[in-house]
Structures are given as C-alpha cells and as structure tokens.
C-alpha cells in the first residue's frame, strides 16, 4: 500500500473527510459533497504539474481563488509567501474529462425506474433533454469524481435511432442547474443493430434506420424554412432540436460500430451538411481514409468494451490506431447495461496506453482534446490562468493500475480524503 | 494458431507417450521468477521437460542439460499459469428454463473447444479455468475444470481426476438471479427451501446407495441428478456458489453447515461486511473485481477492498474473470486493482494462482512454480501488476499455447478483425489441411 502523499490542512477539507491511509470497507454510497466553497483560496503543489499547456512543471503549483485558476507555475513563484492552505500530490493534472458516458441517466441500481438513458416509445425523440433526466446524486457520479474525473459528457444513450440530447456537466453531484456546463451538447443517434425497434416496430433494418433518419432531417429542414417564413408555425420541440443540428450548432453523436454502418453515417452527414461525432466505431480501422476525409472526430469505445455483437471485431488498440492515423479523438467510459454499471475512463485510457497509445496522447485525450471536442476548452482541459479550477491529483503515474487518485478539485471545490 | 494446432495434432498421432516423455527440455534463463510459494528469484532459470517443472533457481544453481532448448529470458518475469476459478468461456450453457435445480446437466456437454474465448484466455495467461453454467438457477449444472492446452475437443482440454472422471464442481446460486416465476423460487425463503428439499432427497438417495453397498438388486433407481448431489454430499464435488448480498452469503453458510458440503463462495460483493463469519466457516471466496459498484441491486455495495478485507480476516481469497463479465485477457488487472485497494502484493498473486487452484482441488498440480508440478507458466514483459506489462507467452504442460510475437495470437490478445471467430478445424481430422 502506497501511502497517499496528500497533505492537507484541516481547514481546507470538507467536514468529515479525512485521509485514510489503509482502505477500509466503505459502502459505495459516498458522502454528500460539500457545498461549493466559493471564495476559498488555496494552493495545490505537485512534484510534477502536468498543465497540458506546455511542458510539465517539476515542483509546480496552482493557486486557486474563487473557483478559478489564478496562477500556475513553479511552486517557488506561485506559492511564495502565500499564506493559504495547501494540497499536495505527486502528480497533478487538469481535471479529467469523460468524453461520453450515460452516468446520471443510467442509474447505479439498474432497475427500470432509474434507467433514463433511452425511451423506446418512439424511434426519433431529439426533444428529450439530458438536463431533465440527469440525477446528480447517483452514486456513480461520485464514483467517477473519485478518480479525478471532473467533467462528463452524458445524456441519452445508444439503443434508439434518435434517443435524445446529451449535455456536459461537472461531477460535483449538486444539481443539474449548478453543475451543467453545456445544456445541449449533441443529439444521440444509433445506427446498426442498436437502432432496431422493439417487437417488429420500425426501424427493423439498417436501410430503414437510415431512411427514417434522412426523412427526419429533411422534415426538420422544411420546418426550419417554414418557421423562418411564418413565425406563427406551431413550435415542434423535436424539429427545433434537429434544426440546431442542421444549423451546425449541435453535432450528431452517432453510435455506430461496423465499418459499413460508419460509412452510412458519413453519407447522411454529407448529404445534410451536419456535423457528426462517431461514437464507439469498433471497425473504424477499416475505414480510416473515409473518416479522415469527412473530418469528423471519433470517441472510440472503451478499450475494455466487451467484444460481442457489433463489437466482435473491436480492438484494445483502437485509440492507438486513431492516434496513429491522426484522427481527432477523445476517450469515454461509454454506456453499460449491466455490471460494471459504469466504466472509469481513466482506466480505459490506461489499458489503451498498455496497448500502445502514447501516454501523452492519452492524457490529451482525457483533457484538452476532449475539451476541444466538446467545445469547453475555454473553461477546462488545461491548467491555465482564468480557467475553472478543475484538478486531478495522483500518487503516481495516473495510468498505472496501482496508482491512487488522492484528490479531485472541481471549480475550486475540494473532494479529498478518500484515495481511490 | 491453426497450423500449429494441426501440426501438434499430427505429432500426437505419430509419437508414443514414451516418446513424449523424452521430449526436449526447455530452459528459460535469466528471468525474474515468481514461484508464488517461494521467494522471488531475481535472476533465475526455469527448467521444464515432459510437461512438468523440473527445476528452478538462481541461474548459477540450475544446470541446463546440453540437449535443452535454451531460451534467453533476461528482462522477463515468469509467474505460474493463472488459474481462474469462475469463467464462462467455451460458449458454455447449462440448465434450461424447465426448472430451478438441474444437477444432471453438465457444462462438459456444452463446451465448444474451438471458441475464441479460449484463445483469448490463453492470451491473458490463464492456463486452468473452472467453466461454469450461469447463475439463473438455484443449481444450473456441473462445472468443468479445463486446462487450456491447444485442443480440438473438450476432452482434449478437460482435467481428469485420478479415477479418470472429468474434474469439476457444481454451480449453485442465490439472490436475485435465480428469482423467477414458478417453478423457480420467487423469494429467498423459497429458494433456500427448494435447495434444502433437494439436498434431503440426495441424502435419502445416498442412504439407499450406502445400504445397497455392493448388491445392485437393492440399489435405488438411477438418478443422474441425485448421483451428482451425492458426490456433493460426499465432498467429491465442490459447490461453487454465486452469492452477492451479505445475508445471502450467510444463507449459503447455513446450508453448507447443515449438509456439510464443500463450498466456494463466488462474487461476494458484500463479503467485506461478513468477513469474520466467512472466515469462521473456513469457506474460501472467489471474488469478482469490477470497475464500479451497481449494475444490479445486489452489487451496490461492491468494493475494490473486498479481497484485502477477506484476506486480512483469514479467508482464502481468489479472483475470477467471470468472463464475459470481465475479460480473460486482463485477468492480471483484477489482482492489480486489489493491490491498489490495499491487498498485499503476494496475496494478490496467490489469489490469481494457487488460491484458486486450492478451490478446485488442483493445488498439487498447478498454481505455483514447483518442481514436479505441471509446466504451466506465463512469460511477462514486466511486473505482473503493471498496466504496461504484456503477456508475451503462455505455456501449458511444457507447450507454448500463446505467443504475442505470432500475428495470429496477437490478434486474439489485442482484438481486431476476425478476433472473435471460432477456429476453422473442420477438415483437420480427415488428413487434409484445407478448411481455412
């Protein structure tokens, strides 16, 4: 057991959370997070400060004030003379970003009344907002936070042709209003087997799925034109949402695995001039040139995703292959229907690194590249002055199995004391 | 892989057993060797011949025979072949929906030895595995212990007991998975009652068998199911019991004490809550390591510390893949995450090897690098518990069954196009190397 290197002053810690050097059995239910500590000022010291904006800084420090990063640099410069509480860790990185999850919607209990990631009464429901479904206090949100994950792109999941909206949210676990970063991030689409309707309902085939999606986009195009001409046209929530997709404001997040389904997704995107992000993309390695030509980003399936069904040709090397091909990508925990109910994107990145993805590329994919993909790079993804004070603190190489996350800071709120 | 198998098959057809016994020795020289039952040898030699471990020790101490194939293993780490005490590879299926208790059903009769899950397990360093039917029944059938040789048929890979029978246990489950409409149990009380009643029937059957002794005319009518349960009551067949919640764990212990069967508790999500009771019952635990709690009500309190807590309480702890719940190719990771959560490193390595071997009554044959034991071992690129370490080779009974340097094996290890296809072996047995 490596003793946590975290040293923290009692004053700087949320009540009731003290460092525990030896793991003790604890229920999965975490303590309710402390209230936002606005106005707090503190310093985070790191033996190695990985800012993701320039070279790592040995003996670096971050000065946090009012939830934002006020200073970053060598400890001698940043912390000199600052009479403020100090957190300390071996390695500190920007708070990690999970580029796609369904956490908060696909609840930990996995019973019908906590599974809100897909609604199957109709195949196309872009009007369903993640905002109205996210359960911030689900234990799994806190579980992710315990591994340094400060921001999650979550929402409606795979399993319907157009299952609904996604959003970007911080992992405080307070309320969706307090924690949301991007209320409407993407619109979730599934092609291939996952889009099939239940009990013989449409869509029943791949071609039908694509036909219905095209038809929907076409109708939305007509709706937008009609509303522009005649503002009295009755408001249609679904069409309003898809109108944002057509306007290029919101991308489609297309969950798709087989190579020919990926091509179908690219075909539709080109026809309607919409932005797409490929999700999963198990066979992306077969259609690299086409993906590059389309210029879309990929959020590859978790490295440890089960290799059944449409993922039977999945590979733990997918992230490495995308990196080698210079396809923009970020990493995800994905959606899980059973146990484990969520994966941990840090661990998925670790396995990808073990399978050849360079560690610095993996760290970028978990921070700045994910932030860019999600359109939140102005606020997070690096440790730079003025950005949100989102930090992940480790007692060693973040990707190593036996390294602990010894603390997480989100918007200047400290979640420390229970190393995982 | 296919062609290596074919050539091995051909070889087997030609060579006699005596010839096999004289096969060339292999010496792995210069490796860091973790025997598990003895201190680590920093720069050692492992010598194997005839499917057995012949010797191991510091390079200076182990004499390599002149005719041995010498393999430079400097910079490598060698550990025993991993033993997984709970897996569903081989496309296994057990009992059907007709009833909750089906002890006559055998995993043996369902296993596809060509299932790619077996190659993937070899790629993860697994050499011995308990393949079980699922947990949707109170008793879903007989399990089978496999040795992951390159084989064509389940008989090629099944482990045999001293009397020639196929080695295996029996799978039971409680909690929510087997809870269904009649004839299944709808509540926990009903589940326990059904199982107790069945075990009493088995006790009666055993009494009749004992009374009849060697007189077949007095013997009761044969019952395949009751005969399997008599083996359970006689301690010849271990009960592998799926159980998560702390009260369900205690129910298993209650049944175990009432009927005296030998038992391993599997998964034990809430085992950390009742560690002392499990320790007092002297029942081992085969623990699942998952990336998060939840996913089912019974696993809400699942903790990465379970292995450490049970071990400290004195329980014999092993880990399992439950493949496809976790991936056999990443079995070492289960031990590594347990270390992360406070388990002693040595204990975590034991939990992937000898502890599981004990749970399968195979501790005299596998689970440690000990002279005389089967030559089952894994060559690693580094520390067993590092994410950067790769399984380079897996050896079973002195034969290499996985080699990361072989592109076909590499496909199984990493995944990719065709990695989940079964092996095309159909033509092999007619003397033709077509078929692929």
PDB file of N, CA and C in Angstrom, chain B residues 351-412:
ATOM      1  N   UNK B 351      -3.885 -15.051  -5.203  1.00  0.00           N
ATOM      2  CA  UNK B 351      -5.325 -15.067  -5.492  1.00  0.00           C
ATOM      3  C   UNK B 351      -5.612 -15.306  -6.977  1.00  0.00           C
ATOM      4  N   UNK B 352      -4.587 -15.159  -7.801  1.00  0.00           N
ATOM      5  CA  UNK B 352      -4.754 -15.430  -9.234  1.00  0.00           C
ATOM      6  C   UNK B 352      -4.211 -16.807  -9.602  1.00  0.00           C
ATOM      7  N   UNK B 353      -3.626 -17.501  -8.623  1.00  0.00           N
ATOM      8  CA  UNK B 353      -2.929 -18.760  -8.942  1.00  0.00           C
ATOM      9  C   UNK B 353      -3.281 -19.846  -7.933  1.00  0.00           C
ATOM     10  N   UNK B 354      -2.459 -19.973  -6.896  1.00  0.00           N
ATOM     11  CA  UNK B 354      -2.567 -21.136  -6.006  1.00  0.00           C
ATOM     12  C   UNK B 354      -3.862 -21.133  -5.184  1.00  0.00           C
ATOM     13  N   UNK B 355      -4.344 -19.951  -4.817  1.00  0.00           N
ATOM     14  CA  UNK B 355      -5.581 -19.931  -4.027  1.00  0.00           C
ATOM     15  C   UNK B 355      -6.729 -20.522  -4.849  1.00  0.00           C
ATOM     16  N   UNK B 356      -6.797 -20.124  -6.117  1.00  0.00           N
ATOM     17  CA  UNK B 356      -7.839 -20.687  -6.983  1.00  0.00           C
ATOM     18  C   UNK B 356      -7.614 -22.179  -7.220  1.00  0.00           C
ATOM     19  N   UNK B 357      -6.355 -22.571  -7.340  1.00  0.00           N
ATOM     20  CA  UNK B 357      -6.049 -23.994  -7.515  1.00  0.00           C
ATOM     21  C   UNK B 357      -6.582 -24.796  -6.330  1.00  0.00           C
ATOM     22  N   UNK B 358      -6.414 -24.246  -5.130  1.00  0.00           N
ATOM     23  CA  UNK B 358      -6.932 -24.929  -3.938  1.00  0.00           C
ATOM     24  C   UNK B 358      -8.448 -25.077  -4.008  1.00  0.00           C
ATOM     25  N   UNK B 359      -9.104 -24.045  -4.501  1.00  0.00           N
ATOM     26  CA  UNK B 359     -10.576 -24.090  -4.565  1.00  0.00           C
ATOM     27  C   UNK B 359     -11.057 -25.147  -5.550  1.00  0.00           C
ATOM     28  N   UNK B 360     -10.175 -25.520  -6.475  1.00  0.00           N
ATOM     29  CA  UNK B 360     -10.540 -26.532  -7.476  1.00  0.00           C
ATOM     30  C   UNK B 360      -9.888 -27.884  -7.153  1.00  0.00           C
ATOM     31  N   UNK B 361      -9.302 -28.015  -5.976  1.00  0.00           N
ATOM     32  CA  UNK B 361      -8.589 -29.248  -5.588  1.00  0.00           C
ATOM     33  C   UNK B 361      -7.450 -29.570  -6.551  1.00  0.00           C
ATOM     34  N   UNK B 362      -6.846 -28.572  -7.129  1.00  0.00           N
ATOM     35  CA  UNK B 362      -5.778 -28.805  -8.104  1.00  0.00           C
ATOM     36  C   UNK B 362      -4.436 -28.271  -7.605  1.00  0.00           C
ATOM     37  N   UNK B 363      -4.349 -28.036  -6.286  1.00  0.00           N
ATOM     38  CA  UNK B 363      -3.151 -27.392  -5.746  1.00  0.00           C
ATOM     39  C   UNK B 363      -1.905 -28.255  -5.869  1.00  0.00           C
ATOM     40  N   UNK B 364      -2.071 -29.558  -6.052  1.00  0.00           N
ATOM     41  CA  UNK B 364      -0.888 -30.408  -6.201  1.00  0.00           C
ATOM     42  C   UNK B 364      -0.367 -30.428  -7.632  1.00  0.00           C
ATOM     43  N   UNK B 365      -1.146 -29.885  -8.556  1.00  0.00           N
ATOM     44  CA  UNK B 365      -0.752 -29.947  -9.964  1.00  0.00           C
ATOM     45  C   UNK B 365      -0.416 -28.583 -10.543  1.00  0.00           C
ATOM     46  N   UNK B 366      -1.113 -27.542 -10.099  1.00  0.00           N
ATOM     47  CA  UNK B 366      -0.944 -26.218 -10.699  1.00  0.00           C
ATOM     48  C   UNK B 366      -0.929 -25.136  -9.613  1.00  0.00           C
ATOM     49  N   UNK B 367      -0.655 -23.912 -10.023  1.00  0.00           N
ATOM     50  CA  UNK B 367      -0.807 -22.766  -9.125  1.00  0.00           C
ATOM     51  C   UNK B 367       0.482 -22.198  -8.574  1.00  0.00           C
ATOM     52  N   UNK B 368       1.558 -22.962  -8.633  1.00  0.00           N
ATOM     53  CA  UNK B 368       2.867 -22.441  -8.229  1.00  0.00           C
ATOM     54  C   UNK B 368       3.913 -23.006  -9.188  1.00  0.00           C
ATOM     55  N   UNK B 369       5.069 -22.388  -9.196  1.00  0.00           N
ATOM     56  CA  UNK B 369       6.192 -22.937  -9.949  1.00  0.00           C
ATOM     57  C   UNK B 369       6.989 -23.805  -8.983  1.00  0.00           C
ATOM     58  N   UNK B 370       6.678 -25.073  -8.996  1.00  0.00           N
ATOM     59  CA  UNK B 370       7.265 -26.026  -8.059  1.00  0.00           C
ATOM     60  C   UNK B 370       7.687 -27.262  -8.840  1.00  0.00           C
ATOM     61  N   UNK B 371       8.905 -27.733  -8.657  1.00  0.00           N
ATOM     62  CA  UNK B 371       9.317 -28.944  -9.369  1.00  0.00           C
ATOM     63  C   UNK B 371       8.318 -30.076  -9.147  1.00  0.00           C
ATOM     64  N   UNK B 372       7.983 -30.748 -10.241  1.00  0.00           N
ATOM     65  CA  UNK B 372       7.007 -31.836 -10.168  1.00  0.00           C
ATOM     66  C   UNK B 372       5.619 -31.425 -10.605  1.00  0.00           C
ATOM     67  N   UNK B 373       5.329 -30.130 -10.481  1.00  0.00           N
ATOM     68  CA  UNK B 373       4.012 -29.653 -10.928  1.00  0.00           C
ATOM     69  C   UNK B 373       3.991 -29.484 -12.445  1.00  0.00           C
ATOM     70  N   UNK B 374       2.788 -29.352 -12.986  1.00  0.00           N
ATOM     71  CA  UNK B 374       2.636 -29.128 -14.424  1.00  0.00           C
ATOM     72  C   UNK B 374       3.415 -27.883 -14.846  1.00  0.00           C
ATOM     73  N   UNK B 375       4.010 -27.968 -16.027  1.00  0.00           N
ATOM     74  CA  UNK B 375       4.785 -26.829 -16.541  1.00  0.00           C
ATOM     75  C   UNK B 375       3.846 -25.814 -17.177  1.00  0.00           C
ATOM     76  N   UNK B 376       3.061 -25.175 -16.322  1.00  0.00           N
ATOM     77  CA  UNK B 376       2.123 -24.126 -16.737  1.00  0.00           C
ATOM     78  C   UNK B 376       2.687 -22.797 -16.245  1.00  0.00           C
ATOM     79  N   UNK B 377       3.017 -21.923 -17.163  1.00  0.00           N
ATOM     80  CA  UNK B 377       3.607 -20.652 -16.723  1.00  0.00           C
ATOM     81  C   UNK B 377       3.391 -19.569 -17.776  1.00  0.00           C
ATOM     82  N   UNK B 378       3.627 -18.349 -17.323  1.00  0.00           N
ATOM     83  CA  UNK B 378       3.409 -17.179 -18.171  1.00  0.00           C
ATOM     84  C   UNK B 378       4.687 -16.361 -18.205  1.00  0.00           C
ATOM     85  N   UNK B 379       5.091 -15.980 -19.398  1.00  0.00           N
ATOM     86  CA  UNK B 379       6.245 -15.102 -19.550  1.00  0.00           C
ATOM     87  C   UNK B 379       5.719 -13.687 -19.765  1.00  0.00           C
ATOM     88  N   UNK B 380       6.096 -12.803 -18.852  1.00  0.00           N
ATOM     89  CA  UNK B 380       5.611 -11.423 -18.889  1.00  0.00           C
ATOM     90  C   UNK B 380       6.740 -10.469 -19.271  1.00  0.00           C
ATOM     91  N   UNK B 381       6.354  -9.322 -19.802  1.00  0.00           N
ATOM     92  CA  UNK B 381       7.357  -8.323 -20.150  1.00  0.00           C
ATOM     93  C   UNK B 381       7.809  -7.519 -18.936  1.00  0.00           C
ATOM     94  N   UNK B 382       7.096  -7.641 -17.830  1.00  0.00           N
ATOM     95  CA  UNK B 382       7.459  -6.846 -16.656  1.00  0.00           C
ATOM     96  C   UNK B 382       6.657  -7.259 -15.445  1.00  0.00           C
ATOM     97  N   UNK B 383       6.453  -6.313 -14.544  1.00  0.00           N
ATOM     98  CA  UNK B 383       5.752  -6.589 -13.293  1.00  0.00           C
ATOM     99  C   UNK B 383       4.330  -7.085 -13.573  1.00  0.00           C
ATOM    100  N   UNK B 384       3.906  -8.150 -12.902  1.00  0.00           N
ATOM    101  CA  UNK B 384       2.571  -8.696 -13.178  1.00  0.00           C
ATOM    102  C   UNK B 384       1.441  -7.674 -12.981  1.00  0.00           C
ATOM    103  N   UNK B 385       1.677  -6.691 -12.106  1.00  0.00           N
ATOM    104  CA  UNK B 385       0.590  -5.779 -11.765  1.00  0.00           C
ATOM    105  C   UNK B 385       0.749  -4.390 -12.387  1.00  0.00           C
ATOM    106  N   UNK B 386       1.545  -4.308 -13.443  1.00  0.00           N
ATOM    107  CA  UNK B 386       1.671  -3.025 -14.142  1.00  0.00           C
ATOM    108  C   UNK B 386       0.813  -3.021 -15.393  1.00  0.00           C
ATOM    109  N   UNK B 387       0.178  -1.891 -15.653  1.00  0.00           N
ATOM    110  CA  UNK B 387      -0.658  -1.748 -16.853  1.00  0.00           C
ATOM    111  C   UNK B 387       0.199  -1.838 -18.121  1.00  0.00           C
ATOM    112  N   UNK B 388       1.491  -1.590 -17.976  1.00  0.00           N
ATOM    113  CA  UNK B 388       2.373  -1.597 -19.143  1.00  0.00           C
ATOM    114  C   UNK B 388       2.891  -2.996 -19.486  1.00  0.00           C
ATOM    115  N   UNK B 389       2.630  -3.941 -18.617  1.00  0.00           N
ATOM    116  CA  UNK B 389       3.152  -5.295 -18.819  1.00  0.00           C
ATOM    117  C   UNK B 389       2.280  -6.077 -19.794  1.00  0.00           C
ATOM    118  N   UNK B 390       2.932  -6.791 -20.684  1.00  0.00           N
ATOM    119  CA  UNK B 390       2.201  -7.650 -21.619  1.00  0.00           C
ATOM    120  C   UNK B 390       2.495  -9.119 -21.317  1.00  0.00           C
ATOM    121  N   UNK B 391       1.490  -9.944 -21.543  1.00  0.00           N
ATOM    122  CA  UNK B 391       1.708 -11.383 -21.550  1.00  0.00           C
ATOM    123  C   UNK B 391       2.405 -11.694 -22.870  1.00  0.00           C
ATOM    124  N   UNK B 392       3.642 -12.178 -22.794  1.00  0.00           N
ATOM    125  CA  UNK B 392       4.404 -12.466 -24.012  1.00  0.00           C
ATOM    126  C   UNK B 392       4.158 -13.895 -24.483  1.00  0.00           C
ATOM    127  N   UNK B 393       4.154 -14.817 -23.532  1.00  0.00           N
ATOM    128  CA  UNK B 393       3.933 -16.223 -23.879  1.00  0.00           C
ATOM    129  C   UNK B 393       3.168 -16.908 -22.756  1.00  0.00           C
ATOM    130  N   UNK B 394       2.362 -17.881 -23.145  1.00  0.00           N
ATOM    131  CA  UNK B 394       1.699 -18.734 -22.167  1.00  0.00           C
ATOM    132  C   UNK B 394       2.034 -20.183 -22.514  1.00  0.00           C
ATOM    133  N   UNK B 395       2.442 -20.906 -21.509  1.00  0.00           N
ATOM    134  CA  UNK B 395       2.837 -22.318 -21.694  1.00  0.00           C
ATOM    135  C   UNK B 395       1.954 -23.203 -20.832  1.00  0.00           C
ATOM    136  N   UNK B 396       1.482 -24.283 -21.426  1.00  0.00           N
ATOM    137  CA  UNK B 396       0.687 -25.260 -20.692  1.00  0.00           C
ATOM    138  C   UNK B 396       1.345 -26.626 -20.851  1.00  0.00           C
ATOM    139  N   UNK B 397       1.650 -27.227 -19.734  1.00  0.00           N
ATOM    140  CA  UNK B 397       2.269 -28.558 -19.714  1.00  0.00           C
ATOM    141  C   UNK B 397       3.452 -28.633 -20.685  1.00  0.00           C
ATOM    142  N   UNK B 398       4.269 -27.582 -20.619  1.00  0.00           N
ATOM    143  CA  UNK B 398       5.515 -27.571 -21.384  1.00  0.00           C
ATOM    144  C   UNK B 398       5.356 -27.209 -22.849  1.00  0.00           C
ATOM    145  N   UNK B 399       4.147 -26.829 -23.244  1.00  0.00           N
ATOM    146  CA  UNK B 399       3.944 -26.447 -24.647  1.00  0.00           C
ATOM    147  C   UNK B 399       3.463 -25.004 -24.714  1.00  0.00           C
ATOM    148  N   UNK B 400       3.998 -24.292 -25.683  1.00  0.00           N
ATOM    149  CA  UNK B 400       3.620 -22.893 -25.850  1.00  0.00           C
ATOM    150  C   UNK B 400       2.250 -22.833 -26.512  1.00  0.00           C
ATOM    151  N   UNK B 401       1.284 -22.219 -25.839  1.00  0.00           N
ATOM    152  CA  UNK B 401      -0.065 -22.118 -26.409  1.00  0.00           C
ATOM    153  C   UNK B 401      -0.392 -20.695 -26.843  1.00  0.00           C
ATOM    154  N   UNK B 402       0.457 -19.746 -26.444  1.00  0.00           N
ATOM    155  CA  UNK B 402       0.243 -18.355 -26.845  1.00  0.00           C
ATOM    156  C   UNK B 402       1.591 -17.674 -26.989  1.00  0.00           C
ATOM    157  N   UNK B 403       1.737 -16.920 -28.069  1.00  0.00           N
ATOM    158  CA  UNK B 403       2.975 -16.180 -28.302  1.00  0.00           C
ATOM    159  C   UNK B 403       2.611 -14.841 -28.942  1.00  0.00           C
ATOM    160  N   UNK B 404       2.832 -13.777 -28.206  1.00  0.00           N
ATOM    161  CA  UNK B 404       2.456 -12.445 -28.689  1.00  0.00           C
ATOM    162  C   UNK B 404       3.163 -12.107 -29.994  1.00  0.00           C
ATOM    163  N   UNK B 405       4.315 -12.757 -30.238  1.00  0.00           N
ATOM    164  CA  UNK B 405       5.066 -12.474 -31.465  1.00  0.00           C
ATOM    165  C   UNK B 405       4.417 -13.115 -32.692  1.00  0.00           C
ATOM    166  N   UNK B 406       3.486 -14.036 -32.459  1.00  0.00           N
ATOM    167  CA  UNK B 406       2.786 -14.692 -33.559  1.00  0.00           C
ATOM    168  C   UNK B 406       1.576 -13.818 -33.937  1.00  0.00           C
ATOM    169  N   UNK B 407       1.512 -13.350 -35.186  1.00  0.00           N
ATOM    170  CA  UNK B 407       0.434 -12.417 -35.550  1.00  0.00           C
ATOM    171  C   UNK B 407      -0.966 -12.966 -35.256  1.00  0.00           C
ATOM    172  N   UNK B 408      -1.160 -14.259 -35.414  1.00  0.00           N
ATOM    173  CA  UNK B 408      -2.495 -14.820 -35.141  1.00  0.00           C
ATOM    174  C   UNK B 408      -2.828 -14.729 -33.657  1.00  0.00           C
ATOM    175  N   UNK B 409      -1.836 -15.025 -32.830  1.00  0.00           N
ATOM    176  CA  UNK B 409      -2.055 -14.920 -31.386  1.00  0.00           C
ATOM    177  C   UNK B 409      -2.222 -13.461 -30.965  1.00  0.00           C
ATOM    178  N   UNK B 410      -1.472 -12.591 -31.623  1.00  0.00           N
ATOM    179  CA  UNK B 410      -1.548 -11.168 -31.309  1.00  0.00           C
ATOM    180  C   UNK B 410      -2.954 -10.628 -31.573  1.00  0.00           C
ATOM    181  N   UNK B 411      -3.583 -11.163 -32.611  1.00  0.00           N
ATOM    182  CA  UNK B 411      -4.955 -10.757 -32.920  1.00  0.00           C
ATOM    183  C   UNK B 411      -5.880 -11.082 -31.748  1.00  0.00           C
ATOM    184  N   UNK B 412      -5.720 -12.266 -31.176  1.00  0.00           N
ATOM    185  CA  UNK B 412      -6.552 -12.609 -30.014  1.00  0.00           C
ATOM    186  C   UNK B 412      -6.222 -11.712 -28.832  1.00  0.00           C
TER     187      UNK B 412
END
